[in-house]
mmCIF file of C-alpha atoms and ligand atoms in Angstrom:
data_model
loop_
_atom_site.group_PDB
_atom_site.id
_atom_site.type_symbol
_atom_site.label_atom_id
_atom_site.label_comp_id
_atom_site.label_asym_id
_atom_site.label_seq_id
_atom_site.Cartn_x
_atom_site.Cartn_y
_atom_site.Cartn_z
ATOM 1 C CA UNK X 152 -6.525 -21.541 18.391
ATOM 2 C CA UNK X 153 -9.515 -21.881 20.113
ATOM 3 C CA UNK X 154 -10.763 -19.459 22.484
ATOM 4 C CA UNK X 155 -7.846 -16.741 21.244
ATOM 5 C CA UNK X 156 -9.299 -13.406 20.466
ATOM 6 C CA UNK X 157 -8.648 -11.952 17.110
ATOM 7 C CA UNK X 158 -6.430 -9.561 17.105
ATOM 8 C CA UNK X 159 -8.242 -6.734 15.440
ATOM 9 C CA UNK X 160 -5.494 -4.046 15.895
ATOM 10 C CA UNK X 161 -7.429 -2.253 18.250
ATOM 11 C CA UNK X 162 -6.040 -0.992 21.012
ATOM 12 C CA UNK X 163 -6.727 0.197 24.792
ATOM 13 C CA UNK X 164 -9.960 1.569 25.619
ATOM 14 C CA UNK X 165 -10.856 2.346 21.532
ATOM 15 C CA UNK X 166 -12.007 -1.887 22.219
ATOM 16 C CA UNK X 167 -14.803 -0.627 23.806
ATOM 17 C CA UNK X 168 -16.042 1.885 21.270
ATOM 18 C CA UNK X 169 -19.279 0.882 19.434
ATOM 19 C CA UNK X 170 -19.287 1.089 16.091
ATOM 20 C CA UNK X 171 -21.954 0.478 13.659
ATOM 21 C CA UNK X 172 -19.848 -0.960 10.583
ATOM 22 C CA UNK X 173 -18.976 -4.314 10.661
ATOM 23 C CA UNK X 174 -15.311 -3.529 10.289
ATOM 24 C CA UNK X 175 -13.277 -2.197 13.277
ATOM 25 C CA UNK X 176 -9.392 -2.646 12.287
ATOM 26 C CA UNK X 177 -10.137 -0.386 9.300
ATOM 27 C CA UNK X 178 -12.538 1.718 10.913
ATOM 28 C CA UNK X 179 -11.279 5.505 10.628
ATOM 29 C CA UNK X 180 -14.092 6.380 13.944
ATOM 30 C CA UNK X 181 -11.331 4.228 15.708
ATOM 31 C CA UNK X 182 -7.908 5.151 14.070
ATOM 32 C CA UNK X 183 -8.822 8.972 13.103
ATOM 33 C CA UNK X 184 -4.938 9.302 11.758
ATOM 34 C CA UNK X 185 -4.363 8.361 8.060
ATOM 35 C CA UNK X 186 -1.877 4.957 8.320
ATOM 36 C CA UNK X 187 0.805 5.428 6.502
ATOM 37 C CA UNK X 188 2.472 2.312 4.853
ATOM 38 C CA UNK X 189 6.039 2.465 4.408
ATOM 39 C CA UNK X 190 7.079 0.268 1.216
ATOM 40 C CA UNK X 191 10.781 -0.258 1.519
ATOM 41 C CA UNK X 192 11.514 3.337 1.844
ATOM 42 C CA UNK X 193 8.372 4.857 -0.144
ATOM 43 C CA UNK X 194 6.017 6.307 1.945
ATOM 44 C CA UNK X 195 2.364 5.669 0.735
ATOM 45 C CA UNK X 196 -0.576 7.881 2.379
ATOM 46 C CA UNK X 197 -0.417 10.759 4.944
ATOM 47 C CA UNK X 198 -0.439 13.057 2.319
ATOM 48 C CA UNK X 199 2.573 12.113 -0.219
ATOM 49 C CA UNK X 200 1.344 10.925 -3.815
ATOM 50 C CA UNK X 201 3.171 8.101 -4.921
ATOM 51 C CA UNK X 202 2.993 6.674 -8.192
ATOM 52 C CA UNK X 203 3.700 2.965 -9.485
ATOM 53 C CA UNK X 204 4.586 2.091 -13.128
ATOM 54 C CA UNK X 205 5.830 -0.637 -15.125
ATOM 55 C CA UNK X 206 3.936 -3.373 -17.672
ATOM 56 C CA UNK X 207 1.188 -5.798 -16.903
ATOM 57 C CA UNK X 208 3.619 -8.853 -17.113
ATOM 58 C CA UNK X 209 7.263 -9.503 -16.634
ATOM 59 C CA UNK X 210 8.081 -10.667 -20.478
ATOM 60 C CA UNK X 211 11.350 -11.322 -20.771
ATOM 61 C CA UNK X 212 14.546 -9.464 -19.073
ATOM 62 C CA UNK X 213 15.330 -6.730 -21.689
ATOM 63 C CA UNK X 214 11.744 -5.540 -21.202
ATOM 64 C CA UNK X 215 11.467 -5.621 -17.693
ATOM 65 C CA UNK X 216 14.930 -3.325 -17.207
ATOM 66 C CA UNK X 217 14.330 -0.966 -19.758
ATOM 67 C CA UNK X 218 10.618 -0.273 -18.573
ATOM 68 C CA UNK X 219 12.022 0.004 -14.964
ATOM 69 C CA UNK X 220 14.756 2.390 -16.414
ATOM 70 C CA UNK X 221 12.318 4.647 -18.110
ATOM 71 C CA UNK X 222 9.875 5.030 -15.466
ATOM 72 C CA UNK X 223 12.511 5.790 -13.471
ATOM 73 C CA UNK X 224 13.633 8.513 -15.027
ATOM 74 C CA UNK X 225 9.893 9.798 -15.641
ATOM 75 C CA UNK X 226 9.381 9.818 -11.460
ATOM 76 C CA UNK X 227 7.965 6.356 -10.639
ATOM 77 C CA UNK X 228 8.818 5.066 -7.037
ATOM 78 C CA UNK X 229 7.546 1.626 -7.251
ATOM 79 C CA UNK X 230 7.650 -0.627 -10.488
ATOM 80 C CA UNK X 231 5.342 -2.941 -11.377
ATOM 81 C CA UNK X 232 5.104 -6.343 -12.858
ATOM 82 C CA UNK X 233 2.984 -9.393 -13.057
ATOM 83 C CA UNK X 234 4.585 -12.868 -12.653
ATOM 84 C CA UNK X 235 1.736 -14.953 -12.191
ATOM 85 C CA UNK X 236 -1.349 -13.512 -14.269
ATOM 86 C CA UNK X 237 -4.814 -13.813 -13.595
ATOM 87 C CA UNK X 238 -6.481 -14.657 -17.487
ATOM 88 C CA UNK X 239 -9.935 -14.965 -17.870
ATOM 89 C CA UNK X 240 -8.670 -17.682 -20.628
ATOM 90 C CA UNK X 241 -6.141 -20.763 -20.011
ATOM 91 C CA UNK X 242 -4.794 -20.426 -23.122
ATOM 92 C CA UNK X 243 -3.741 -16.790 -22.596
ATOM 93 C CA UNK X 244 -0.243 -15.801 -21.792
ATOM 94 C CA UNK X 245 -0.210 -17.036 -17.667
ATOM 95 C CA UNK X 246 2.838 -15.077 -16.728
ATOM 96 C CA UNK X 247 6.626 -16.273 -16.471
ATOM 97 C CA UNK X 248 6.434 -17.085 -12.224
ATOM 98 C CA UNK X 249 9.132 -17.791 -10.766
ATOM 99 C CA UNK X 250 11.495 -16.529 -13.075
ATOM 100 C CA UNK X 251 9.476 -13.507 -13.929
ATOM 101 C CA UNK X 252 10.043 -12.815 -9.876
ATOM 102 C CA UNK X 253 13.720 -13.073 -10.709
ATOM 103 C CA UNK X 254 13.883 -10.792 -13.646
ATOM 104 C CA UNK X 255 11.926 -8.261 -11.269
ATOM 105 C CA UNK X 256 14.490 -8.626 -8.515
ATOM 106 C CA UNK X 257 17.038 -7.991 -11.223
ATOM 107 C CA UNK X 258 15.029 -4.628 -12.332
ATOM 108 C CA UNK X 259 15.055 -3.726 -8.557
ATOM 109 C CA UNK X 260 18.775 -3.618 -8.306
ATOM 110 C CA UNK X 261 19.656 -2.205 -11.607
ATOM 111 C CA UNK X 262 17.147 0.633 -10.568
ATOM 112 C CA UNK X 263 16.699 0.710 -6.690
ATOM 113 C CA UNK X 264 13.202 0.936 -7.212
ATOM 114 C CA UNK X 265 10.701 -1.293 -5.313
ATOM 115 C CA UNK X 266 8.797 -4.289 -6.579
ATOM 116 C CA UNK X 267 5.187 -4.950 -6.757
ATOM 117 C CA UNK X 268 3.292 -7.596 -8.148
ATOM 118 C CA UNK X 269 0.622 -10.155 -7.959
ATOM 119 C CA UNK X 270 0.400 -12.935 -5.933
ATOM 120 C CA UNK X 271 -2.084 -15.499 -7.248
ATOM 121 C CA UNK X 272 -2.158 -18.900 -4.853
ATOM 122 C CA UNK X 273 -0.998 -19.476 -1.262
ATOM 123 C CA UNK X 274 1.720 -21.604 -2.607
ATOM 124 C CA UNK X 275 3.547 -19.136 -3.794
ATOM 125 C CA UNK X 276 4.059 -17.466 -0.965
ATOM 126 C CA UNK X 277 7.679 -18.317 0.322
ATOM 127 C CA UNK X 278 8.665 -16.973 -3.816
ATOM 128 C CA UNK X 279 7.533 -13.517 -2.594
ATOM 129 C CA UNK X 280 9.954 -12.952 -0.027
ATOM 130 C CA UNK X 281 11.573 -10.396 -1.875
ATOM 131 C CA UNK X 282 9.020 -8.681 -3.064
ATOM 132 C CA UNK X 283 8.049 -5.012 -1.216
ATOM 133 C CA UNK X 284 4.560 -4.739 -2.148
ATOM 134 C CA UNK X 285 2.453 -7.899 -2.571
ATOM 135 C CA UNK X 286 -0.691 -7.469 -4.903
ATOM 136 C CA UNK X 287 -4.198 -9.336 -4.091
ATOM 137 C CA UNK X 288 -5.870 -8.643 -7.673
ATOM 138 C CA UNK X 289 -9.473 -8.097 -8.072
ATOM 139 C CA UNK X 290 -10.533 -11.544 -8.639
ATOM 140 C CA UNK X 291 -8.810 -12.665 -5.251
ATOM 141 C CA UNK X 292 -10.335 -9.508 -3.297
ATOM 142 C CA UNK X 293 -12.168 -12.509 -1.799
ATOM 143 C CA UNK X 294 -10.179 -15.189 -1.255
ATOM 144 C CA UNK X 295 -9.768 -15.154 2.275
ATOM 145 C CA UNK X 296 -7.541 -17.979 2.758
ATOM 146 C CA UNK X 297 -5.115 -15.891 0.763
ATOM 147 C CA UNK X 298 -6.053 -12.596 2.850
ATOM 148 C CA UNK X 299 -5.733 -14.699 6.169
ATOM 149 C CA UNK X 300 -2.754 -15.767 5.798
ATOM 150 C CA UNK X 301 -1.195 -12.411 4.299
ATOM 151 C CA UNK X 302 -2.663 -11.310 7.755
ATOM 152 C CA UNK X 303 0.117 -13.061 9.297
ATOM 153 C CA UNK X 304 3.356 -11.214 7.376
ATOM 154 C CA UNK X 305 3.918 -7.954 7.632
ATOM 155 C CA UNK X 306 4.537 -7.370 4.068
ATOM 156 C CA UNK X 307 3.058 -4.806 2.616
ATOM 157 C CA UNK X 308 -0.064 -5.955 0.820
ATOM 158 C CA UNK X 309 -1.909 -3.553 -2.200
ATOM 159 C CA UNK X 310 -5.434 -5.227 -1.845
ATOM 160 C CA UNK X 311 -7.321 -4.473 -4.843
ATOM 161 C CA UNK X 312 -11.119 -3.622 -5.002
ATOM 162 C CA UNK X 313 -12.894 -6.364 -6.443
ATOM 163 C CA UNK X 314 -14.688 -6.461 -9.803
ATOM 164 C CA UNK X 315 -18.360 -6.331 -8.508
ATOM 165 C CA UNK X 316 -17.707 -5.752 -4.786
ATOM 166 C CA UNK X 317 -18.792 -2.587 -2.747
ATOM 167 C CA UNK X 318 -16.856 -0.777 -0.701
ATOM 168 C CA UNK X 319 -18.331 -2.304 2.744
ATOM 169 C CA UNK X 320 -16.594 -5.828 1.105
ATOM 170 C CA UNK X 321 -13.411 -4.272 0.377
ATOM 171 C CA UNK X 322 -13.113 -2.881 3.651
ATOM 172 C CA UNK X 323 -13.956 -6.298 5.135
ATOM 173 C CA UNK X 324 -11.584 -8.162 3.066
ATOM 174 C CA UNK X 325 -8.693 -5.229 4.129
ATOM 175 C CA UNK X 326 -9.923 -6.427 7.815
ATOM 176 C CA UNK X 327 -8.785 -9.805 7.519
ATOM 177 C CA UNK X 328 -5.386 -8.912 6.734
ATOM 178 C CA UNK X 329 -5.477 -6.093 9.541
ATOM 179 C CA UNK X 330 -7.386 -8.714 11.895
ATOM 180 C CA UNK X 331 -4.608 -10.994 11.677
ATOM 181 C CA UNK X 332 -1.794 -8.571 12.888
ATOM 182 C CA UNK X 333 -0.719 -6.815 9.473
ATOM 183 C CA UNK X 334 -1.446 -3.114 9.273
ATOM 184 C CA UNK X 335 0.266 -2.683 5.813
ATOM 185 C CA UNK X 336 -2.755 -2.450 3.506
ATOM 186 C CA UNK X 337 -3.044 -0.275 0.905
ATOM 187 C CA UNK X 338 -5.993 -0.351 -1.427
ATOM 188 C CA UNK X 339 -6.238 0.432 -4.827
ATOM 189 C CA UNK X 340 -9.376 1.543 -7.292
ATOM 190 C CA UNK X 341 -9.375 -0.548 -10.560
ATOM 191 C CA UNK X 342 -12.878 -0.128 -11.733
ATOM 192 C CA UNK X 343 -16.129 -1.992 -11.724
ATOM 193 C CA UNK X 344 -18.349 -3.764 -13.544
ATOM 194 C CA UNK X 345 -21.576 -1.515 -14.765
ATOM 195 C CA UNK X 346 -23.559 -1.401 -17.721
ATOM 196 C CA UNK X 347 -21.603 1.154 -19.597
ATOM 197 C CA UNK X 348 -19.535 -0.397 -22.348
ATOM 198 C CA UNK X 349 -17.404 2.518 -23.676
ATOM 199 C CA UNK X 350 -14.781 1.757 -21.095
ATOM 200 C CA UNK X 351 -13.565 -1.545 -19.882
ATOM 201 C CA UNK X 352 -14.761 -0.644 -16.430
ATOM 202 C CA UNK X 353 -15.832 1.945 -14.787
ATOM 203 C CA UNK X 354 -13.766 4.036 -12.441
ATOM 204 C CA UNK X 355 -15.501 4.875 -9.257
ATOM 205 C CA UNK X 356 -13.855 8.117 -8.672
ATOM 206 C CA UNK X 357 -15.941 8.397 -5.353
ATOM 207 C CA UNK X 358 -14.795 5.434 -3.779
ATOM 208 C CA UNK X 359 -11.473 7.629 -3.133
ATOM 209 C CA UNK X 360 -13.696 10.336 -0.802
ATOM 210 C CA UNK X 361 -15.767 7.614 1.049
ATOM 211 C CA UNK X 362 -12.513 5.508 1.779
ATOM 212 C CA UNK X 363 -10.901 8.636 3.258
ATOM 213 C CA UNK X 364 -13.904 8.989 5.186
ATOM 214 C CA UNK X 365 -14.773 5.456 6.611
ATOM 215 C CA UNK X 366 -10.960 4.151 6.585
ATOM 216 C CA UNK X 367 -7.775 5.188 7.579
ATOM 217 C CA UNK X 368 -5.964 3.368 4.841
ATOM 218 C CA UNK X 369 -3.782 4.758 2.160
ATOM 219 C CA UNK X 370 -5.921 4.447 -1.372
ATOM 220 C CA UNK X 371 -4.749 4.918 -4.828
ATOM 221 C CA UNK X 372 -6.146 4.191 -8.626
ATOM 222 C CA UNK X 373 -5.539 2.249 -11.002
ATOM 223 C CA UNK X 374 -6.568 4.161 -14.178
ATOM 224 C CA UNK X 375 -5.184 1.790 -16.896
ATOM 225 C CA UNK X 376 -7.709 -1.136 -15.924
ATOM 226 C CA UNK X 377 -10.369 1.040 -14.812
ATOM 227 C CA UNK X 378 -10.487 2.597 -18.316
ATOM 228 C CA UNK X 379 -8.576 0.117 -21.016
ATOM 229 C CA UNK X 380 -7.627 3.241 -23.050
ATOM 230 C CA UNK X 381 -4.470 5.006 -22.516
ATOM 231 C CA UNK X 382 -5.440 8.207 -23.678
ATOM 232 C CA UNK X 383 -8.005 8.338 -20.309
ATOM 233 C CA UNK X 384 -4.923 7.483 -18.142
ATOM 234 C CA UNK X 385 -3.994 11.118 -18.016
ATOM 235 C CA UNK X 386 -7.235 12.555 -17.213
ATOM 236 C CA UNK X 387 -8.405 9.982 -14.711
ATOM 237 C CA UNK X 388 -4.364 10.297 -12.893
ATOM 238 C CA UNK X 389 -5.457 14.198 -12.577
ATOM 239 C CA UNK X 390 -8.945 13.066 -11.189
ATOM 240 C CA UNK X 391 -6.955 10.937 -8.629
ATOM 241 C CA UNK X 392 -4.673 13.676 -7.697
ATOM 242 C CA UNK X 393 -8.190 16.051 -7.353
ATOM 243 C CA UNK X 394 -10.436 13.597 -5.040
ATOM 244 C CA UNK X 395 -7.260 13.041 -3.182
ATOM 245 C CA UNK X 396 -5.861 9.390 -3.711
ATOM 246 C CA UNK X 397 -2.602 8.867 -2.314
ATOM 247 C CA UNK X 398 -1.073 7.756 -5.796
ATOM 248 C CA UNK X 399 -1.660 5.830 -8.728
ATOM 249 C CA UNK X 400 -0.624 2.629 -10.614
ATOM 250 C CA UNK X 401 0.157 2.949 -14.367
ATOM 251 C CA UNK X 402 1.141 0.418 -16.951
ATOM 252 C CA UNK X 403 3.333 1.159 -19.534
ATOM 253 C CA UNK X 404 5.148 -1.033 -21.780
ATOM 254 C CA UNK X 405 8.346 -0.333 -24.074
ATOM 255 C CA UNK X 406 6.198 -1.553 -26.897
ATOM 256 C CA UNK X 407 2.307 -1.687 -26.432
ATOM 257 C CA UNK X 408 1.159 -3.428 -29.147
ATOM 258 C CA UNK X 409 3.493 -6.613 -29.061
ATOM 259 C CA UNK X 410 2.717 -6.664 -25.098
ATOM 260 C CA UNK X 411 1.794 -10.211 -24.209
ATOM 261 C CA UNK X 412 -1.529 -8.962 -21.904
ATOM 262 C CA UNK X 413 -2.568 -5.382 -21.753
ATOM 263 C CA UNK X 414 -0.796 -4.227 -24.430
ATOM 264 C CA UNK X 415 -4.399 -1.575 -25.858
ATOM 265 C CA UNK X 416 -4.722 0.297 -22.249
ATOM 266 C CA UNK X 417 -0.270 0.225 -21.849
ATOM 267 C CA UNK X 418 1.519 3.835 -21.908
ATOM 268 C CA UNK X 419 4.475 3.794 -23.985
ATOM 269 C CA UNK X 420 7.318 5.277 -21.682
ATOM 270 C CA UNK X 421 7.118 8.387 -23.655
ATOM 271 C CA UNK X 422 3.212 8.653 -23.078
ATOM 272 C CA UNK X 423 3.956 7.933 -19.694
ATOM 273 C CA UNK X 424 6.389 10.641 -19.262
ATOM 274 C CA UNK X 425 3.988 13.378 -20.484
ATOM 275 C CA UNK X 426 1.421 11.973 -18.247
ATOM 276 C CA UNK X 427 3.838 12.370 -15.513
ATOM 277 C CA UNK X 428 4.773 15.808 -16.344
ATOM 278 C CA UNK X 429 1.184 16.877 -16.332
ATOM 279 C CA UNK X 430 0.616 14.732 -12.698
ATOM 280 C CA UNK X 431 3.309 15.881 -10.799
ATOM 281 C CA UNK X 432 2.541 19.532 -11.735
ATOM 282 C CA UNK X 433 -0.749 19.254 -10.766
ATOM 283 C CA UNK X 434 0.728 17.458 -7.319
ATOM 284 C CA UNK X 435 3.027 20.981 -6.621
ATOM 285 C CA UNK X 436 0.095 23.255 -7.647
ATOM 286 C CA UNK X 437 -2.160 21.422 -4.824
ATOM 287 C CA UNK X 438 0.862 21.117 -2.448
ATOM 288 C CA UNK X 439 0.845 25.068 -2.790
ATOM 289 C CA UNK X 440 -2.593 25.532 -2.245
ATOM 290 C CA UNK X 441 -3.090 24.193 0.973
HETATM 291 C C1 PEP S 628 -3.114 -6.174 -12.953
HETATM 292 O O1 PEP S 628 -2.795 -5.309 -12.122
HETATM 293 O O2 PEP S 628 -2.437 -6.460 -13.944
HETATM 294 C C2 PEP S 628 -4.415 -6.863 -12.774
HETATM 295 C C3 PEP S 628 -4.623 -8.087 -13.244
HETATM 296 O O3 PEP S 628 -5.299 -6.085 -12.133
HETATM 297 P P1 PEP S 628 -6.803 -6.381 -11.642
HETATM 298 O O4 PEP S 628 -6.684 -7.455 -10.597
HETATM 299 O O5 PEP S 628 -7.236 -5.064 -11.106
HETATM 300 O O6 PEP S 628 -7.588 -6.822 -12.840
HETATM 301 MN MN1 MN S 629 -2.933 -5.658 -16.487
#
């Protein structure tokens, strides 16, 4: 409407606080305590380390239940699926939509655990209602139709850093969601383009630090499309754990090399559960620490 000011979620005198960044809703100098987003039950940031697992796509239901039953059992709170796929080619596997939404809503009450996955167009929307955590994938970090009008739910949205975007960008697209009245972002390191080849991307481990310091919102990484090699998920989970992310996302797939997309960087649930094991521990040991 015109002449209505945006609502940039900041409140009482903090409106007139200067600040130099071009992002206020997300600004940490004017919310100095960590947001925590509450995803159906799972509390993500302030301190908790929460982890999400489960394959790249939805493939069919057998898939989808036993992945969710064995990540389950290995400690996952949130599974994760993709229903509609972002493919760099048309004539790759797209996803299952709508029905791969229903075969995750079928995972989420044979296990109880939360769903998360990607939502692609504006369209879709109204399919998503029963999903907990809606995903903005890198290549839509900068769709800001799509970021607009997730500003006006209050679903919880894990906005994911862009494939050649700095963090200044990120934090501005997380500020169109927050601008338009929805705190519940939650962002999430994937990796970015460089030069160096011997990894599909490369994780910006520091991006976890300078979030914490310029934001307020929850951050975790994704260390299965950062690195496209599941044998670096387990180091790069302890990295996250070490720079202080507030949880990772992990795929794993019941059988990684027949996987329809993502099958070379996929954890079998096995691999996953060792890489668990090894996480969590290394969770405690800090927990003790401090
Ligand atoms: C995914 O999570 O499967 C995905 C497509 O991620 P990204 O947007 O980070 O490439
Ligand atoms: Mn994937």
């Amino acid at each position: 409407m015109e002449g209505q000011k945006p609502n940039t979620g900041v409140r009482g005198n903090q409106s007139e606080i200067q600040v130099s960044e071009p992002y206020r809703a997300a600004n940490r100098k004017l919310h100095p305590a960590d947001t925590v987003v509450d995803v159906s039950g799972v509390k993500i940031g302030g301190g908790h380390f929460a982890v999400i697992a489960g394959p790249c796509s939805v493939e069919s239901e057998e898939q989808i239940l036993t992945v969710a039953q064995k990540v389950k059992a290995s400690g996952a709170e949130l599974l994760r699926g993709g229903a509609y796929k972002p493919r760099t080619s048309p004539y790759a596997f797209q996803g299952l939509h709508d029905q791969g939404l229903k075969l995750l809503c079928k995972a989420k009450q044979a296990t109880g655990l939360p769903i998360v996955t990607e939502i692609m167009s504006l369209e879709h929307l109204d399919l998503f209602a029963d999903v907990d955590l809606i995903q903005v994938g890198a290549r839509n970090m900068q769709n800001f139709e799509l970021l607009k009008q997730l500003g006006r739910s209050q679903k919880p949205i894990l906005l994911k850093r862009g494939l050649a975007n700095t963090i200044e960008e990120w934090l501005m697209s997380a500020e169109y969601i927050l601008a338009g009245g929805n705190p519940n972002v939650i962002l999430c390191e994937r990796g970015i383009r460089t030069y160096e080849t011997a990894t599909r991307n490369t994780l910006d481990i520091s991006a976890v630090p300078v979030i914490k310091a310029k934001s307020h919102l929850p951050i975790l990484i994704d260390p299965s499309h950062a690195t496209g090699l599941p044998w670096l998920v387990e180091p790069l989970s302890k990295a996250a754990v070490a720079v202080g992310a507030d949880g990772v996302m992990i795929e794993v797939h019941n059988n990684p090399k027949e996987a329809l997309c993502d099958g070379p960087q996929s954890l079998t649930p096995e691999q996953f559960d060792h890489v668990m094991q090894s996480v969590l521990s290394l969770v405690q040991f800090e927990q003790k620490a401090m």
